[in-house]
Short mmCIF file of N, CA and C in Angstrom, two decimals:
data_model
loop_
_atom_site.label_atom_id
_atom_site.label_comp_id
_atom_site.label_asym_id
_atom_site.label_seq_id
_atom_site.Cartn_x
_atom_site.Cartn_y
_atom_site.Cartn_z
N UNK P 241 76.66 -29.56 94.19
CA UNK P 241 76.84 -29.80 92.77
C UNK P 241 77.85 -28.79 92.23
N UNK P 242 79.33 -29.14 91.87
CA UNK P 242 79.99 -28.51 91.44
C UNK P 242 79.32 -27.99 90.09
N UNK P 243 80.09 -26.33 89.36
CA UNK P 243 79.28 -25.71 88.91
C UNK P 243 79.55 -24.67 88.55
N UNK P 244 80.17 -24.30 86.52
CA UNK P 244 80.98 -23.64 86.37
C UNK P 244 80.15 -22.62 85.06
N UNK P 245 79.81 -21.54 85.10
CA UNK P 245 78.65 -20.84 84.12
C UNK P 245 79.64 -19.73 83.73
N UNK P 246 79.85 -20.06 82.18
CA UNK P 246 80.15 -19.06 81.61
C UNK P 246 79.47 -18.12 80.90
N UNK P 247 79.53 -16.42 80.68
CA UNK P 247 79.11 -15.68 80.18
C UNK P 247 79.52 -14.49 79.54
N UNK P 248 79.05 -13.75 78.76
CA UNK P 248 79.65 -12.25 78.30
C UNK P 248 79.98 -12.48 77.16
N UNK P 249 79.57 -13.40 76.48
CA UNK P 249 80.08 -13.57 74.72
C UNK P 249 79.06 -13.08 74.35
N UNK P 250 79.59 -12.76 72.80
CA UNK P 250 78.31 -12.31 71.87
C UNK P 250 79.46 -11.41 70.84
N UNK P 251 78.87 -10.44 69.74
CA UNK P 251 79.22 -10.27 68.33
C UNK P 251 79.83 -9.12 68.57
N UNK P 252 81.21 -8.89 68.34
CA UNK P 252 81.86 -8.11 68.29
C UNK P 252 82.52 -7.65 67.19
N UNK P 253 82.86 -6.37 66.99
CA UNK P 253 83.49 -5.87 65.51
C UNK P 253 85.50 -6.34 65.39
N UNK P 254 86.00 -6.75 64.56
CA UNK P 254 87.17 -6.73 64.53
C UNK P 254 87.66 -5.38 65.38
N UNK P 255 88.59 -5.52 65.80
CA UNK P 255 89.61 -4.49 67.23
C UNK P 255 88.95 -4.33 68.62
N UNK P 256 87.66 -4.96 68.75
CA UNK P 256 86.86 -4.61 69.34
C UNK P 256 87.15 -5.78 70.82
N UNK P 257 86.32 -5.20 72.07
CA UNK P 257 86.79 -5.78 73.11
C UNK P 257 85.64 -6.82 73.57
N UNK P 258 85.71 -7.72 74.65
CA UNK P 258 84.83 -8.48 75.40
C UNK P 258 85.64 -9.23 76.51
N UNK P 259 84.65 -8.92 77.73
CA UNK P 259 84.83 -9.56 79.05
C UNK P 259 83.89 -10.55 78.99
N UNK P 260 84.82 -12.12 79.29
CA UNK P 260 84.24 -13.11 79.61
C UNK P 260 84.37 -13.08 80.94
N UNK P 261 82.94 -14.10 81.55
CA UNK P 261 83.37 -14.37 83.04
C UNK P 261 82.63 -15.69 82.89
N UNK P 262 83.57 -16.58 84.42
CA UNK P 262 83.20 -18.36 84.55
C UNK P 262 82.98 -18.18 86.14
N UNK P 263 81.49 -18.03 86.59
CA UNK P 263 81.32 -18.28 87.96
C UNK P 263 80.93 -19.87 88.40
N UNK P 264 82.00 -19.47 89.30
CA UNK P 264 81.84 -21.04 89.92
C UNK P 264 80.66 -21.21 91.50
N UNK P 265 80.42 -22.22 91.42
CA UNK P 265 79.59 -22.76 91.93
C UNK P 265 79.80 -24.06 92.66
N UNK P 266 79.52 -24.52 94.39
CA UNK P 266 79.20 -26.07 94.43
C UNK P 266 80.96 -26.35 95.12
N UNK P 267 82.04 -25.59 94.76
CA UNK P 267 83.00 -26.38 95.45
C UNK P 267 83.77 -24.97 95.96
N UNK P 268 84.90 -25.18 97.17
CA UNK P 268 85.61 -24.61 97.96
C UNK P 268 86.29 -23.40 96.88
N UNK P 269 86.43 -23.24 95.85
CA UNK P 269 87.31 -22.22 95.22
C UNK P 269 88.75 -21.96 95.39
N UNK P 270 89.18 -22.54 96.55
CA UNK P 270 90.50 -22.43 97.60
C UNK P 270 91.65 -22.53 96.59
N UNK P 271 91.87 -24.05 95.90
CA UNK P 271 92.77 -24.40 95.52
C UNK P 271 92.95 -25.50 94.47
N UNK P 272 92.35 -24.50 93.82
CA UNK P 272 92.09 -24.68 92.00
C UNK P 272 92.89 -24.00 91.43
N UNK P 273 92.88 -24.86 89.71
CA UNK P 273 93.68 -23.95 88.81
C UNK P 273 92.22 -23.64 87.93
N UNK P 274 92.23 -22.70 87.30
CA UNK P 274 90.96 -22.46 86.22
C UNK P 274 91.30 -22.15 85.19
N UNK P 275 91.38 -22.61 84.01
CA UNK P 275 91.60 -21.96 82.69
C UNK P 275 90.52 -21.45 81.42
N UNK P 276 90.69 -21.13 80.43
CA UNK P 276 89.93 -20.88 79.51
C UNK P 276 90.14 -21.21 78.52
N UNK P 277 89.38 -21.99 77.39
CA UNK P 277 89.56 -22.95 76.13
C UNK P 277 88.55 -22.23 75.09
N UNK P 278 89.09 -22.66 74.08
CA UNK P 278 87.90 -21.98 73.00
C UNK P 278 88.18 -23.59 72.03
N UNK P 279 86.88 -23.48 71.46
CA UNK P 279 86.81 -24.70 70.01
C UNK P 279 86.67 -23.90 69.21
N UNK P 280 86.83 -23.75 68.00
CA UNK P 280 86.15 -23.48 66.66
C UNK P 280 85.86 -24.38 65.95
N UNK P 281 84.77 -23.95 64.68
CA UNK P 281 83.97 -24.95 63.95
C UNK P 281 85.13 -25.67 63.46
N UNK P 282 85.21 -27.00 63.88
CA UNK P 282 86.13 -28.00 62.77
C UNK P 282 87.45 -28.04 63.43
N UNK P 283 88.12 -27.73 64.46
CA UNK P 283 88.83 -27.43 65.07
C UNK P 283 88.81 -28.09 66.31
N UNK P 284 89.95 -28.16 67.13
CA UNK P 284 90.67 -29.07 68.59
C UNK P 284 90.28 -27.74 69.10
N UNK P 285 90.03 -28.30 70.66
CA UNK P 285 90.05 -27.34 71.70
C UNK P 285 91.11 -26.63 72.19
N UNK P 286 91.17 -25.77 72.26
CA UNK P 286 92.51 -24.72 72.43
C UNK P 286 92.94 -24.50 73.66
N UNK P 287 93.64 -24.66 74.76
CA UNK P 287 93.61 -24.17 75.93
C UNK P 287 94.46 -22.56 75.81
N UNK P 288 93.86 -21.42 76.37
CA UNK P 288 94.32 -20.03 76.38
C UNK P 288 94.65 -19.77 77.78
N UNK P 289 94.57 -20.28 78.61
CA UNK P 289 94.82 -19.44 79.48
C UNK P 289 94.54 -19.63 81.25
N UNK P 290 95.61 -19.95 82.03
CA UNK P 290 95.37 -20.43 83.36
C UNK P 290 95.55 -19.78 84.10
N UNK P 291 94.45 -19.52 85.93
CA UNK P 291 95.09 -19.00 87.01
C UNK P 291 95.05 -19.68 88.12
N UNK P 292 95.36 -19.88 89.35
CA UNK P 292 95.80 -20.95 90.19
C UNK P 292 94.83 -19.55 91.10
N UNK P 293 93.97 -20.06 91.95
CA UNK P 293 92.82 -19.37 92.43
C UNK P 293 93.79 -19.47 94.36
N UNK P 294 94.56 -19.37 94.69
CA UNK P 294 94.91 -19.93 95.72
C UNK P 294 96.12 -18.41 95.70
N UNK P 295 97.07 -18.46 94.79
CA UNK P 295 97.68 -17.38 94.77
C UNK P 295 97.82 -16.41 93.00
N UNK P 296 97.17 -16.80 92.45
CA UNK P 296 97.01 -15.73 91.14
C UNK P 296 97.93 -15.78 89.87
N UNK P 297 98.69 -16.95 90.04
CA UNK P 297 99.76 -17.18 88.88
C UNK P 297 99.00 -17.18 87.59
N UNK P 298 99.51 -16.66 86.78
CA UNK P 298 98.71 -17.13 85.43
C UNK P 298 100.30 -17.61 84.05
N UNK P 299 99.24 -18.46 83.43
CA UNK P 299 99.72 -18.25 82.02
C UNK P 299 99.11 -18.40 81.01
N UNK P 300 99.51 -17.97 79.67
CA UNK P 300 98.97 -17.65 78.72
C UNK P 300 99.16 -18.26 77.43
N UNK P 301 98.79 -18.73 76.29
CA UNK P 301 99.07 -19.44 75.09
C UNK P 301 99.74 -18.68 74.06
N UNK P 302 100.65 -18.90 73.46
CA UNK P 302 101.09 -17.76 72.70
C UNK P 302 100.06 -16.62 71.56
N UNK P 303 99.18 -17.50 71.36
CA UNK P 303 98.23 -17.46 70.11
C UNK P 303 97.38 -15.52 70.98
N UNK P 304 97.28 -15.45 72.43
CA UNK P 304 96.98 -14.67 72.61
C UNK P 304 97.70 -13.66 73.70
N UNK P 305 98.71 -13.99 73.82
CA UNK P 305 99.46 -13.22 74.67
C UNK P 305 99.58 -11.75 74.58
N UNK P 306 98.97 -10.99 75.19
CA UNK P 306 99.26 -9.70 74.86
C UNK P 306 98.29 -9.03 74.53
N UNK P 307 96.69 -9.54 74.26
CA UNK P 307 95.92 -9.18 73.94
C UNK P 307 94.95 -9.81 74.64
N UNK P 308 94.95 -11.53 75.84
CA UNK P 308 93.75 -11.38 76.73
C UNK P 308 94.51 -11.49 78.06
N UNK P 309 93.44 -11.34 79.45
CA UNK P 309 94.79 -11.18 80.32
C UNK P 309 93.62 -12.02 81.14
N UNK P 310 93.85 -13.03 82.18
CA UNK P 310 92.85 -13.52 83.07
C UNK P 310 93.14 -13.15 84.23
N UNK P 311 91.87 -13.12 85.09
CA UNK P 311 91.92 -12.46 86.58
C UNK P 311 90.95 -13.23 87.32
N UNK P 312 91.09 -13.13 88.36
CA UNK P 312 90.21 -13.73 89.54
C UNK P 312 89.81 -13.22 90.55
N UNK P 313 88.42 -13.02 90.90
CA UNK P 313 87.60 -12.32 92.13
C UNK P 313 86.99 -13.17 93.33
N UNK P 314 88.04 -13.82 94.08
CA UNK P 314 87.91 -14.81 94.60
C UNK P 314 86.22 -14.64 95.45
N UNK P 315 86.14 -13.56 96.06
CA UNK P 315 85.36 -13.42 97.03
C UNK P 315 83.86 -13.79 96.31
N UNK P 316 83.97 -13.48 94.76
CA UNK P 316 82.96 -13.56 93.71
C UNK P 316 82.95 -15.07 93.40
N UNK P 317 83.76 -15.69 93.71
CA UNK P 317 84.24 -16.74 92.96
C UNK P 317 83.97 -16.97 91.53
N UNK P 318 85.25 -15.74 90.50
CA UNK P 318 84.44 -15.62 89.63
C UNK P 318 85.48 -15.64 88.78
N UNK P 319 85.90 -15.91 87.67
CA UNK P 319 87.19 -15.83 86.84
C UNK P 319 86.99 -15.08 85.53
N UNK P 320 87.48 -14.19 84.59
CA UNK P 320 87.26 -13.27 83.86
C UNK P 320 88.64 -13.22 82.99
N UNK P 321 87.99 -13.20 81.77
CA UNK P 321 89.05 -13.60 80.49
C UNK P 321 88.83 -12.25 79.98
N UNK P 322 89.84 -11.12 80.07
CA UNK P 322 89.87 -9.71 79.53
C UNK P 322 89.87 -9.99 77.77
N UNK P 323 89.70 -9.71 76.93
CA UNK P 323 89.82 -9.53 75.06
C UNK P 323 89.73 -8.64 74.91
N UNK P 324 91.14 -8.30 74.32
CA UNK P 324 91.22 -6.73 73.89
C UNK P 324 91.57 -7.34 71.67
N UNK P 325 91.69 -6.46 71.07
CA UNK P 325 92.53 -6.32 69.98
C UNK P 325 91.19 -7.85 69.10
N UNK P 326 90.49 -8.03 69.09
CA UNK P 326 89.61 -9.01 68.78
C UNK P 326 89.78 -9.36 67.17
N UNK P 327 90.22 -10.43 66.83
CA UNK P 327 90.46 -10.79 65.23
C UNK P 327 89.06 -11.66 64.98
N UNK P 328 88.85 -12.06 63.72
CA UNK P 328 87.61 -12.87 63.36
C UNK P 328 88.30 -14.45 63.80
N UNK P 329 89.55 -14.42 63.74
CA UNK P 329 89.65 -15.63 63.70
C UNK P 329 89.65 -16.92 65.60
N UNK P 330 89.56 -15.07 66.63
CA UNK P 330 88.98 -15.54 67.66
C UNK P 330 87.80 -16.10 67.56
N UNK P 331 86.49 -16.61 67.02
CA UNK P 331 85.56 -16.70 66.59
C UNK P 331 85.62 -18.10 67.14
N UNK P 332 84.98 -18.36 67.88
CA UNK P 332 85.01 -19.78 68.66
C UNK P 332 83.62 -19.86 70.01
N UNK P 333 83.96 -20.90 70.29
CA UNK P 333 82.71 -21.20 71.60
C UNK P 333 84.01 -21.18 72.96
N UNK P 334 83.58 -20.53 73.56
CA UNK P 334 84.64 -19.59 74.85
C UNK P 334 84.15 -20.86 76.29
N UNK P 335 85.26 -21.60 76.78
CA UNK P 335 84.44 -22.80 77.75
C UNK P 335 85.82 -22.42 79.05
N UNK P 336 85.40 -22.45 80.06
CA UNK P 336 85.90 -22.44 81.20
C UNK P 336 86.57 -23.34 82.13
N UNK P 337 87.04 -24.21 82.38
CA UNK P 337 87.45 -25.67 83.32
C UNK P 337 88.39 -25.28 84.36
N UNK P 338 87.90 -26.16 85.36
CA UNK P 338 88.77 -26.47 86.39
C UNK P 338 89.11 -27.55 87.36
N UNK P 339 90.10 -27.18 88.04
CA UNK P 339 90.50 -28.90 88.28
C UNK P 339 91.16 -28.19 89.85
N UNK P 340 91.33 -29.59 90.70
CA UNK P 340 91.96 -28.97 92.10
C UNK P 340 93.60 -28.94 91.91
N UNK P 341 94.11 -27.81 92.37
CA UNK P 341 95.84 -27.99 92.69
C UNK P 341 96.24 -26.76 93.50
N UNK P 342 96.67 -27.06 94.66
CA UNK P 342 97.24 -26.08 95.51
C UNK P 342 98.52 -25.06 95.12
N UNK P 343 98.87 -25.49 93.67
CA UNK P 343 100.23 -25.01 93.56
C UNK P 343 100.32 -23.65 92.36
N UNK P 344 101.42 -23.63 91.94
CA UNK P 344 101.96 -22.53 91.42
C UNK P 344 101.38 -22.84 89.63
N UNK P 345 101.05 -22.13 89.26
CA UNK P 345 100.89 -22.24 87.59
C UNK P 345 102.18 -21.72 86.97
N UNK P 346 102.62 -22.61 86.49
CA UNK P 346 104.31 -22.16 85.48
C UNK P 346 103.95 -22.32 83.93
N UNK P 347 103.12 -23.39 83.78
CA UNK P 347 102.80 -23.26 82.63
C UNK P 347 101.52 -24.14 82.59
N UNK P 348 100.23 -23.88 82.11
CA UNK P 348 99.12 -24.08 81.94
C UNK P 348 99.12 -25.71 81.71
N UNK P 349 98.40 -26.55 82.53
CA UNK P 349 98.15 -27.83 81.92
C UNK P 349 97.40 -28.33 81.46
N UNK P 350 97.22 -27.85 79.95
CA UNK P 350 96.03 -27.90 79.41
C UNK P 350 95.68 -29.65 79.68
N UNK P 351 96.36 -30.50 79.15
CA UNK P 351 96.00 -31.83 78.99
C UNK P 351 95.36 -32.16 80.48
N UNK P 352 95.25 -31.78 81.33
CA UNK P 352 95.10 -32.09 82.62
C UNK P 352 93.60 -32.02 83.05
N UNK P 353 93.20 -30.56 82.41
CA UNK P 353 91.72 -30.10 82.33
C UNK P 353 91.23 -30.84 81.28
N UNK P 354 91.53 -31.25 80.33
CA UNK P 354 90.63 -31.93 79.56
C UNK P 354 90.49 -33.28 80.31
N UNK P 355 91.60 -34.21 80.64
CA UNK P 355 91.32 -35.41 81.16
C UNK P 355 90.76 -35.46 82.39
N UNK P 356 90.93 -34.13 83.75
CA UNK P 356 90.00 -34.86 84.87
C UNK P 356 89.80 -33.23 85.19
N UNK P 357 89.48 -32.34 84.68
CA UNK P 357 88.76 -30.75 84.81
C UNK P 357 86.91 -31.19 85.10
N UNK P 358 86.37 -30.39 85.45
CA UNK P 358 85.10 -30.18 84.95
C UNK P 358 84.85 -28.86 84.32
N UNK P 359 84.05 -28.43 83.55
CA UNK P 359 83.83 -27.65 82.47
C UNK P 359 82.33 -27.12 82.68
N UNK P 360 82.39 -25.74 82.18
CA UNK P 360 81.32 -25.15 81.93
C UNK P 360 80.47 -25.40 80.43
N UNK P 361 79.69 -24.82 79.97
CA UNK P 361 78.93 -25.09 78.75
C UNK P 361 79.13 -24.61 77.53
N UNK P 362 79.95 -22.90 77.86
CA UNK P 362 80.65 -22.43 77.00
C UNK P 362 79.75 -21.11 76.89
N UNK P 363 80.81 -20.32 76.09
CA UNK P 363 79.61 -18.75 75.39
C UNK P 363 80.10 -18.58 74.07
N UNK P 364 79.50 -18.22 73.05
CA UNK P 364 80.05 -17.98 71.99
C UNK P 364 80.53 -16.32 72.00
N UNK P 365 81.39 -16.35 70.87
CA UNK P 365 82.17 -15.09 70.74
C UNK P 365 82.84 -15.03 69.56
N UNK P 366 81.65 -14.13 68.81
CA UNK P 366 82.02 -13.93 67.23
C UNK P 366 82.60 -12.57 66.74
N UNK P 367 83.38 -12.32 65.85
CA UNK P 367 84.28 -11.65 65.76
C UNK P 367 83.85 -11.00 64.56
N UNK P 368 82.99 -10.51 64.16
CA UNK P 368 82.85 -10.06 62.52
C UNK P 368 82.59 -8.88 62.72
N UNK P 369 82.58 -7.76 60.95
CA UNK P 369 81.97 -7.11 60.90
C UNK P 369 81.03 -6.54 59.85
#
């Protein structure tokens, strides 16, 4: 049973930091891309952020460039969304997806994970103070 659990959200102060992580479960890990999406209330799903689990390419959405960085612990099979510099308006439900591709990440395909990804459940990650 493929099988993707995200965690590490919860209430953080404006500037303030949080490590998400999306352990996977149920399939080979080899040669996937994995990214990270957030919704907010009333709001489209956002795609932030991709890494290609095969060789480590990433990219990033402009909205957070520079302030989250994603990484991968293959042996963990585990993917981790760094948040540094935290605004309220990050304030969203934090969801994980992935999809198979042996190749290079140049630029994140978000539309790709939404139409044939599978997805985790999400964590929330609120930004106030």
């Amino acid at each position: 049973q493929v099988l993707l659990v995200e965690s590490g959200g919860g209430l953080v102060q404006p500037g303030g930091s949080l490590r998400l992580s999306c352990a996977a479960s149920g399939f080979t890990f080899d040669y996937y891309f994995i990214a990270w999406f957030r919704q907010a209330p009333g709001k489209e799903r956002e795609g932030l952020s991709c890494i290609s689990s095969s060789e480590g390419s990433t990219d990033y959405a402009d909205s957070v460039k520079g302030r989250f960085t994603i990484s991968i612990a293959s042996a963990k099979k585990t993917v981790y969304l760094q948040m540094n510099s935290l605004k309220p308006e990050d304030t969203a439900v934090y969801y994980c997806a992935a999809f198979i591709d042996p190749g290079v990440v140049t630029s994140c395909p978000y539309r790709t994970f939404i139409n044939r990804g599978f997805w985790g459940q999400g964590t929330q990650v609120t930004v106030s103070s």
